[in-house]
CSV table of C-alpha atoms in Angstrom, one decimal:
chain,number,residue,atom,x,y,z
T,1,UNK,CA,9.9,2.6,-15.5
T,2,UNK,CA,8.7,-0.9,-15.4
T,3,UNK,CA,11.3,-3.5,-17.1
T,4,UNK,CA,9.5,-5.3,-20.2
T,5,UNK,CA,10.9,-8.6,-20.6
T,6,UNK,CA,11.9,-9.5,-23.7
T,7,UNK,CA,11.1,-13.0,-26.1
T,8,UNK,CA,14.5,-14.7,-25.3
T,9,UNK,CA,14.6,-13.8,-21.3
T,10,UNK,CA,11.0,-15.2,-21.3
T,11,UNK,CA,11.8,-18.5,-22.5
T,12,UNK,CA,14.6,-19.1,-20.2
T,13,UNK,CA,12.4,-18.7,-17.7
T,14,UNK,CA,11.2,-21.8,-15.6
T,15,UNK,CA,7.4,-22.9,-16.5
T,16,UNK,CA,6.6,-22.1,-12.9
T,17,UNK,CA,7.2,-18.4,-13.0
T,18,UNK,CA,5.4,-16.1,-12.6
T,19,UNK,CA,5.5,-12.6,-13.6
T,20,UNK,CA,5.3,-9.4,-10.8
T,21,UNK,CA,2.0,-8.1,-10.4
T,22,UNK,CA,1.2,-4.8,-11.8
T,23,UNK,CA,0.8,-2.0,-9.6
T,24,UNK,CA,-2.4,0.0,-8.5
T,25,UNK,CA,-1.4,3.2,-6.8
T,26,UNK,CA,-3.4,5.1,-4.3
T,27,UNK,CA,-2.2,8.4,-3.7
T,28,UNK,CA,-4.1,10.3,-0.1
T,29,UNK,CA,-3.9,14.0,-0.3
T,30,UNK,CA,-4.9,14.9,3.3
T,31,UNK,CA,-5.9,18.3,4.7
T,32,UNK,CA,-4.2,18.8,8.4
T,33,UNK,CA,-4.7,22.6,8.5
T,34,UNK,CA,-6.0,24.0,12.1
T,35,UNK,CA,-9.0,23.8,11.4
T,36,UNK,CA,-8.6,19.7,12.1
T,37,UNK,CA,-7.9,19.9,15.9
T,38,UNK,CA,-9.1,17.5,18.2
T,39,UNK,CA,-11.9,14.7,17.0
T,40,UNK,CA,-11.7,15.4,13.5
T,41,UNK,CA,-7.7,14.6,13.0
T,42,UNK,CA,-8.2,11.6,15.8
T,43,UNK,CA,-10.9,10.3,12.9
T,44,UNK,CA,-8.6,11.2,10.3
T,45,UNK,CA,-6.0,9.0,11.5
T,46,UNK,CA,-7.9,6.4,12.3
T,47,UNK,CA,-9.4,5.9,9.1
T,48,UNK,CA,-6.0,6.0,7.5
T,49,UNK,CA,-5.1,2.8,9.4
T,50,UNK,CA,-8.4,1.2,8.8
T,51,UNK,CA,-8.0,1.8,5.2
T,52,UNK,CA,-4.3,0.3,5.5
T,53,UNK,CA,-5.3,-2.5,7.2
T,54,UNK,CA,-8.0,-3.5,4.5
T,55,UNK,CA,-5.9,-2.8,1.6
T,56,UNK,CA,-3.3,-5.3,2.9
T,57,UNK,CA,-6.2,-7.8,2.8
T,58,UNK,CA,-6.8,-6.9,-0.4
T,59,UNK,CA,-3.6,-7.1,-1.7
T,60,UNK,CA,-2.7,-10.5,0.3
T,61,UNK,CA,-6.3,-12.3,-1.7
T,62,UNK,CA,-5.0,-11.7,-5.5
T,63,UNK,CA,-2.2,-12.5,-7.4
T,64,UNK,CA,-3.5,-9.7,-10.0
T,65,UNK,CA,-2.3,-6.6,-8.9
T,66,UNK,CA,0.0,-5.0,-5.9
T,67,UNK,CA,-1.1,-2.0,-4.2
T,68,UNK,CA,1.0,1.0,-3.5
T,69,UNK,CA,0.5,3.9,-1.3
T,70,UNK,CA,1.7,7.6,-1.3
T,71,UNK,CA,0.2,10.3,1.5
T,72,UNK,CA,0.9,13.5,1.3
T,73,UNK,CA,-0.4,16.1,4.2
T,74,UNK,CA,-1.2,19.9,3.5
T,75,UNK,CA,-1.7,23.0,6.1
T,76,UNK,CA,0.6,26.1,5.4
T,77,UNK,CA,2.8,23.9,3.9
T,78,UNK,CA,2.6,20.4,2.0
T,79,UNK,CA,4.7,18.0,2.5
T,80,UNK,CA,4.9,13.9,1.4
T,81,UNK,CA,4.8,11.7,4.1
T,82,UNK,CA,6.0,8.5,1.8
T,83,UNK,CA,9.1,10.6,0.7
T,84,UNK,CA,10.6,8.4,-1.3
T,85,UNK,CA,7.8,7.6,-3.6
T,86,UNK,CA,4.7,5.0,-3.5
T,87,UNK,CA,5.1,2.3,-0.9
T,88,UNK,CA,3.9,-1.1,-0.7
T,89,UNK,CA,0.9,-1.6,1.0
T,90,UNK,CA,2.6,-4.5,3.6
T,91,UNK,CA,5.6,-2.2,4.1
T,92,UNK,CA,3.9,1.2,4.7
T,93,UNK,CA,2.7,2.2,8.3
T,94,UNK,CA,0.8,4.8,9.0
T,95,UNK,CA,1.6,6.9,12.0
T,96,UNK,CA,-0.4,9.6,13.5
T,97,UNK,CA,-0.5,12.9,12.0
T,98,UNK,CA,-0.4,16.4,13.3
T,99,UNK,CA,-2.3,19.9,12.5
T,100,UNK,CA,-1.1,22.9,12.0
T,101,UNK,CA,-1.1,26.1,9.4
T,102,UNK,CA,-4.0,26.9,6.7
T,103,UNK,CA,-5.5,25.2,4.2
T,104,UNK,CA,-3.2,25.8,1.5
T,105,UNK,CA,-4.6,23.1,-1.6
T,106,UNK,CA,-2.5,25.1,-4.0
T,107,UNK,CA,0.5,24.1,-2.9
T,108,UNK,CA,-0.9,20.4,-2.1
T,109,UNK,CA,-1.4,20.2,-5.7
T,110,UNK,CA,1.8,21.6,-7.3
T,111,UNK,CA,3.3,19.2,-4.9
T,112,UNK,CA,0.9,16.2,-6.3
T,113,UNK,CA,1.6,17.6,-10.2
T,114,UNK,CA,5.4,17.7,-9.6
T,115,UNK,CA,5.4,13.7,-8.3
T,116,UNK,CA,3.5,12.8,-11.1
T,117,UNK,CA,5.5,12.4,-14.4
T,118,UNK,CA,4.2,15.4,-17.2
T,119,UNK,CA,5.6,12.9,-20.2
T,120,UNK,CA,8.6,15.6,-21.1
T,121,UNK,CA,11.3,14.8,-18.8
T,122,UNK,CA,10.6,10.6,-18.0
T,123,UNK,CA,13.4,10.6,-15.4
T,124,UNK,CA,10.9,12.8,-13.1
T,125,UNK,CA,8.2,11.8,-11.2
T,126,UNK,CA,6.6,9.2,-9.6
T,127,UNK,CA,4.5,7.8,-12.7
T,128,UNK,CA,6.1,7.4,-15.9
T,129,UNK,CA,4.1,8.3,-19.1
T,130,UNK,CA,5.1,5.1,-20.6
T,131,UNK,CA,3.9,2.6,-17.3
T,132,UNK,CA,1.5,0.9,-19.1
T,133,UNK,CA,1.1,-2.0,-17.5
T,134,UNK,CA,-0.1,-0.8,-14.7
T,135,UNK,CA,-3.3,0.2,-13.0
T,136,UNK,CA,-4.9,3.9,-14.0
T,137,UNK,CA,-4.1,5.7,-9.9
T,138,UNK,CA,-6.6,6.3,-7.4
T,139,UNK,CA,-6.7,10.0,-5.7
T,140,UNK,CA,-8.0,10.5,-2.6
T,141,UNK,CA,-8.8,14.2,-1.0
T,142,UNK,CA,-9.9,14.5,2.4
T,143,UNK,CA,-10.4,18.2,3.5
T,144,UNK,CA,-12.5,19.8,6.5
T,145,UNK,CA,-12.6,23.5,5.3
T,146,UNK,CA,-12.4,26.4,2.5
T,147,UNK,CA,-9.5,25.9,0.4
T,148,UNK,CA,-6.9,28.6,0.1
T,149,UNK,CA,-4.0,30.4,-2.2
T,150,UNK,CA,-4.5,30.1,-6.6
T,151,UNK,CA,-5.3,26.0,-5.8
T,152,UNK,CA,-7.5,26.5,-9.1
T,153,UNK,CA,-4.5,28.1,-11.4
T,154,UNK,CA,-2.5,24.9,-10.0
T,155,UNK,CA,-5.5,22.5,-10.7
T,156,UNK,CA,-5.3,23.8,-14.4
T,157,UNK,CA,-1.9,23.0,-14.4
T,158,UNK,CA,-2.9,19.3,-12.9
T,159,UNK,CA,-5.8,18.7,-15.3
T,160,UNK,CA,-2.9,18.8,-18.4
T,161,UNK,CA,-1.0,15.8,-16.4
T,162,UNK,CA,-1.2,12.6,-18.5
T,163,UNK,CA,-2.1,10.4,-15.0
T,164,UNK,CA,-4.9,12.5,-13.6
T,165,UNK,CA,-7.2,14.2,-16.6
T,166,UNK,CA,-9.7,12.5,-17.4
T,167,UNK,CA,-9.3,9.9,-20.3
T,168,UNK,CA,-11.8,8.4,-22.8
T,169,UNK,CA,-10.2,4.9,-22.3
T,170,UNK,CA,-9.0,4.8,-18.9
T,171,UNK,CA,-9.3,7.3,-16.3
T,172,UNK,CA,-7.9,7.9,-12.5
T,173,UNK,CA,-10.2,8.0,-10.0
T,174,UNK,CA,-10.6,10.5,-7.9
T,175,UNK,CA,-12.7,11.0,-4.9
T,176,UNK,CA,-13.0,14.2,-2.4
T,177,UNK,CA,-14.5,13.6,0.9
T,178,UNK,CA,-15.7,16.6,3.1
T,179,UNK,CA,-16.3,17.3,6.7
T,180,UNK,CA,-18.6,19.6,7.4
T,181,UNK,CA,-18.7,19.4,11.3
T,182,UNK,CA,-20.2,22.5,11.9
T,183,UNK,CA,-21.9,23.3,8.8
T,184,UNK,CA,-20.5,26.8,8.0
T,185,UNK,CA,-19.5,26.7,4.4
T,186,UNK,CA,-20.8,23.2,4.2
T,187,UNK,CA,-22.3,24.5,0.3
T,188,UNK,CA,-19.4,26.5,-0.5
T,189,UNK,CA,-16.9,23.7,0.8
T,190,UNK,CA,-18.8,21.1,-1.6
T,191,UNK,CA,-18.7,23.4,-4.5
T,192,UNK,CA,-14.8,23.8,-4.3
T,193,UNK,CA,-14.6,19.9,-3.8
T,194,UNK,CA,-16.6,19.2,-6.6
T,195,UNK,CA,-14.3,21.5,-8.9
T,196,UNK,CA,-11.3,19.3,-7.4
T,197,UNK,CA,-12.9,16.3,-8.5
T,198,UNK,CA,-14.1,17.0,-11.4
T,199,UNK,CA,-17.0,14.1,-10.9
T,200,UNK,CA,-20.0,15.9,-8.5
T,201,UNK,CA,-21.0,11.8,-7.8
T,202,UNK,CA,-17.3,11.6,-6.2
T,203,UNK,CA,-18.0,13.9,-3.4
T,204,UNK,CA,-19.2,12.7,-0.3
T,205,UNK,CA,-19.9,15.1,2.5
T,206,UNK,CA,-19.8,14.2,6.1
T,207,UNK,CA,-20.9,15.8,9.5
T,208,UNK,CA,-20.8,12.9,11.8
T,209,UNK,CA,-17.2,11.2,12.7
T,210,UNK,CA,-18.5,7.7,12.7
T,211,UNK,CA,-20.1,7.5,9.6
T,212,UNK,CA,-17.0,9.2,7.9
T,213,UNK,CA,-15.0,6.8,8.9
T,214,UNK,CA,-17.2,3.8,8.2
T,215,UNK,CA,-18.3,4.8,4.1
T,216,UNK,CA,-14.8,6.7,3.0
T,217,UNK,CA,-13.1,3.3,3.9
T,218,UNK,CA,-15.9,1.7,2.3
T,219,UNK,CA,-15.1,3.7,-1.0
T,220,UNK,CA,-11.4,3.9,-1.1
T,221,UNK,CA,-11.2,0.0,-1.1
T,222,UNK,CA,-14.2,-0.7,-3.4
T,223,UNK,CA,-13.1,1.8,-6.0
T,224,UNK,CA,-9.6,-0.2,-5.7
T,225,UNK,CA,-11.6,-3.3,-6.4
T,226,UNK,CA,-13.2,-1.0,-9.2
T,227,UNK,CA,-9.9,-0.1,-10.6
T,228,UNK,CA,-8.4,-3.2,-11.0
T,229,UNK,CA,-11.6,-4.6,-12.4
T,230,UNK,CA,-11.1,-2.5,-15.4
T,231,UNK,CA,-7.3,-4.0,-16.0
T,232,UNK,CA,-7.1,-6.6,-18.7
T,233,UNK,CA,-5.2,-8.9,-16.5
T,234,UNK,CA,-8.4,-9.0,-13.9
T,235,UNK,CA,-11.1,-9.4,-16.6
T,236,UNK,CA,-12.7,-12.6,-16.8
T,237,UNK,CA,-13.6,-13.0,-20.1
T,238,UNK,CA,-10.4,-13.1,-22.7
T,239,UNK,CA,-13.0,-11.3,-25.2
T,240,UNK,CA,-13.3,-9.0,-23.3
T,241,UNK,CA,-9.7,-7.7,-22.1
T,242,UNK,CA,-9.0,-4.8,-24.4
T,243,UNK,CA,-12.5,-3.3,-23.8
T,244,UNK,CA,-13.7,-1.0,-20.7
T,245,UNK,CA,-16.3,-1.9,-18.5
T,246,UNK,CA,-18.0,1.3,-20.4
T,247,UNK,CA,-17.5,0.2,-24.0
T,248,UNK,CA,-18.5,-3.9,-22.5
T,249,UNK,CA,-22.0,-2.1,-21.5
T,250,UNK,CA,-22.1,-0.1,-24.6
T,251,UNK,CA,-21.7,-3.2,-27.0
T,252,UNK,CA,-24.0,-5.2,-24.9
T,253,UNK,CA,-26.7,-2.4,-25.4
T,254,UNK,CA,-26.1,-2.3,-29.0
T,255,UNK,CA,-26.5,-6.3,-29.6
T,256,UNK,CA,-29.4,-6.2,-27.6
T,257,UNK,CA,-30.7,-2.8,-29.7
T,258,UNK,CA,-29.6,-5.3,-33.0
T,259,UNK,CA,-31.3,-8.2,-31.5
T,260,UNK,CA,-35.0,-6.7,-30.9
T,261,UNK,CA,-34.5,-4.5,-34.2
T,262,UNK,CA,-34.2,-8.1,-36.0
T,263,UNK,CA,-36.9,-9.6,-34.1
T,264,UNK,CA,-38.7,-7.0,-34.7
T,265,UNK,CA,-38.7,-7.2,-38.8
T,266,UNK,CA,-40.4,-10.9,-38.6
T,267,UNK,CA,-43.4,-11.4,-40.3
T,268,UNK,CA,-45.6,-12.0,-36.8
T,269,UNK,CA,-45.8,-8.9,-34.1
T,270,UNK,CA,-46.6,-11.8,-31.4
T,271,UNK,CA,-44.0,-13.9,-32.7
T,272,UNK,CA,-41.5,-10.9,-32.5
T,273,UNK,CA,-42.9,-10.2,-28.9
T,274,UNK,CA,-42.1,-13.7,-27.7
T,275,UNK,CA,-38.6,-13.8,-29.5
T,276,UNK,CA,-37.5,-10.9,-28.0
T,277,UNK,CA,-38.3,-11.5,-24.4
T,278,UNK,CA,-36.6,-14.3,-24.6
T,279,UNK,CA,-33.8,-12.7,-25.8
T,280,UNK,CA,-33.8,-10.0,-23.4
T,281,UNK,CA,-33.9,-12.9,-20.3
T,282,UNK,CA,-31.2,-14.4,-21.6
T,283,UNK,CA,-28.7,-11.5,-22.0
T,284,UNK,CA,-29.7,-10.3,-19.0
T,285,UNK,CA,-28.6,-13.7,-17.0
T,286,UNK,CA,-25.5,-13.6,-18.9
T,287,UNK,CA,-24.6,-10.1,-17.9
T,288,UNK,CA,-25.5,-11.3,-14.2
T,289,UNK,CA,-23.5,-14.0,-14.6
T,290,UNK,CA,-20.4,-12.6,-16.4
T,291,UNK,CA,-20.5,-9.9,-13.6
T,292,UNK,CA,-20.2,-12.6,-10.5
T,293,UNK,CA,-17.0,-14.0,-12.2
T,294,UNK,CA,-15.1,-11.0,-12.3
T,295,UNK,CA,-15.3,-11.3,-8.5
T,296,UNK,CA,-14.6,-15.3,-8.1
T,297,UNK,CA,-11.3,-14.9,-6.9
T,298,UNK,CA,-12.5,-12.1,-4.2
T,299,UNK,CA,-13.2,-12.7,-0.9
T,300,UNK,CA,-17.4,-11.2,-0.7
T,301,UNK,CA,-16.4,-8.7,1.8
T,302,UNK,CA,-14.7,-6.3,-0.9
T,303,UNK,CA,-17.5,-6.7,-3.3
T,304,UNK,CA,-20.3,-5.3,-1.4
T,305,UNK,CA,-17.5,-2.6,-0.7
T,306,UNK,CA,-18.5,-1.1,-4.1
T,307,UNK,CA,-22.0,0.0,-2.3
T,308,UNK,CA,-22.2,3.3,-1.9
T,309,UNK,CA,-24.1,4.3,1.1
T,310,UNK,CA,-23.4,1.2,3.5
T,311,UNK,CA,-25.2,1.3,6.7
T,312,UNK,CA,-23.5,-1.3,8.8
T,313,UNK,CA,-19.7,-1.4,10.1
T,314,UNK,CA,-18.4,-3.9,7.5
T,315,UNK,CA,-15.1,-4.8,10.2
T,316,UNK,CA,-14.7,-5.1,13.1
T,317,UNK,CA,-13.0,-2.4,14.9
């Protein structure tokens, strides 16, 4: 649970201070059934530390927020490689997995469920019902093949957990990324990914190593610079803090639907025409503009990281 600091404590404190970053969790949920052999588990691991390496980046350019890591791998058997619970981004290294077993996602998931708090017991768990102040989690899935056991019965039973169902307000994110090297099952595969996500726009299928590599690090890091967009703390606009992006683009629409409703009740049609343009210029710079400054503080790298389909290697490797 994250200590809340209380009036007295925070006037003691020294005008310098500065208060600990909240944190933004990624959990990786990683398929190393047989299936994985050879180039694909290669791939696999280097895209782990690619990711690693541009999330400490990340995490070194803001004073906002402090990412956190948990991995877990799944064949016959699941099993956590960060043990002990998420770890910081500049402490965790990733070393080179292994294959072996089938793909057994049920047990993946009951593993996944049982780290994350359910809000009745708040001594269990990973993420405490109550953890407010930080940053909704990012999921990551990265699977090669058919999924195996009652994984759906156990996704039910994930769906009910307070950090990963989907939220009006504020949601996880989760993203499933599929190889389909071969392209047996590739349909099949994407269907059962697409169940797991829950969001058919968050599945990206993949049958060349390369480009697998290159666009799921791409989308890992730019849906972190996503996620932390939507925390108070990283909005720009003071205004704006307790509203989503979503509900900011929703009320925007609606004084723009107000706006040309009122022009459009004056007593000249042209005159109404002319107002409203103007009108619609202007909001439409301000939106620009109030979009660039929620990045100021980020190095331009990460924001074209929120592309989806990016053609060129954005690092160097």
């Amino acid at each position: 649970m994250e200590y809340v600091y209380n009036l007295e404590e925070l006037e003691r404190m020294p005008a310098d201070y500065k208060m600990p970053a909240s944190k933004l969790k990624l959990f990786f949920i990683l398929d190393t059934s047989g299936s994985m052999q050879g180039k694909p588990i290669a791939s696999l691991n280097r895209l782990m530390a690619n990711i690693v390496k541009n999330l400490r980046v990340l995490d070194a350019q803001n004073d906002e927020f402090s990412i956190q890591i948990a991995v877990m791998h799944y064949g016959t058997d699941a099993e956590w490689i960060t043990s002990n619970g998420p770890e910081d981004i500049d402490i965790y290294q990733h070393m080179d997995i292994g294959i072996g077993g089938v793909t057994r996602l049920d047990k993946a998931l009951a593993l996944l469920n049982k780290a994350l708090s359910d809000g009745e017991d708040s001594e269990s768990g990973w993420m405490k019902r109550d953890d407010t102040a930080n940053y909704m989690p990012i999921f990551v899935f990265i699977s090669d093949g058919l999924p195996m056991g009652n994984w759906e019965d156990e996704l039910e039973k994930l769906n009910r957990n307070v950090w990963f169902r989907k939220n009006p307000k504020s949601s996880a994110i989760k993203l499933g990324f599929l190889l389909t090297l071969d392209g047996a099952n590739a349909g099949e595969g994407r269907k059962e990914m697409e169940k797991l996500i829950g969001e058919p726009e968050n599945v990206l299928t993949f049958n060349d190593l390369d480009i697998f590599i290159r666009k799921v690090d791409a989308k890992v890091v730019g849906s972190t610079v996503l996620q932390a967009k939507q925390h108070p703390d990283f909005q720009s606009d003071p205004a704006s803090q307790s509203d989503s992006a979503s509900q900011s683009d929703s009320a925007s629409q609606s004084d723009s639907t107000s706006q040309s409703d009122s022009a459009s009740q004056s007593d000249s049609a042209s005159q109404s025409d002319s107002a409203s343009q103007p009108d619609s210029a202007s909001q439409s710079d301000s939106a620009s503009q109030s979009d660039s400054a929620s990045w100021n503080d980020m190095d331009d790298v990460f924001a074209d990281l929120i592309i989806d389909d990016i053609l060129d290697d954005p690092y160097d490797r």
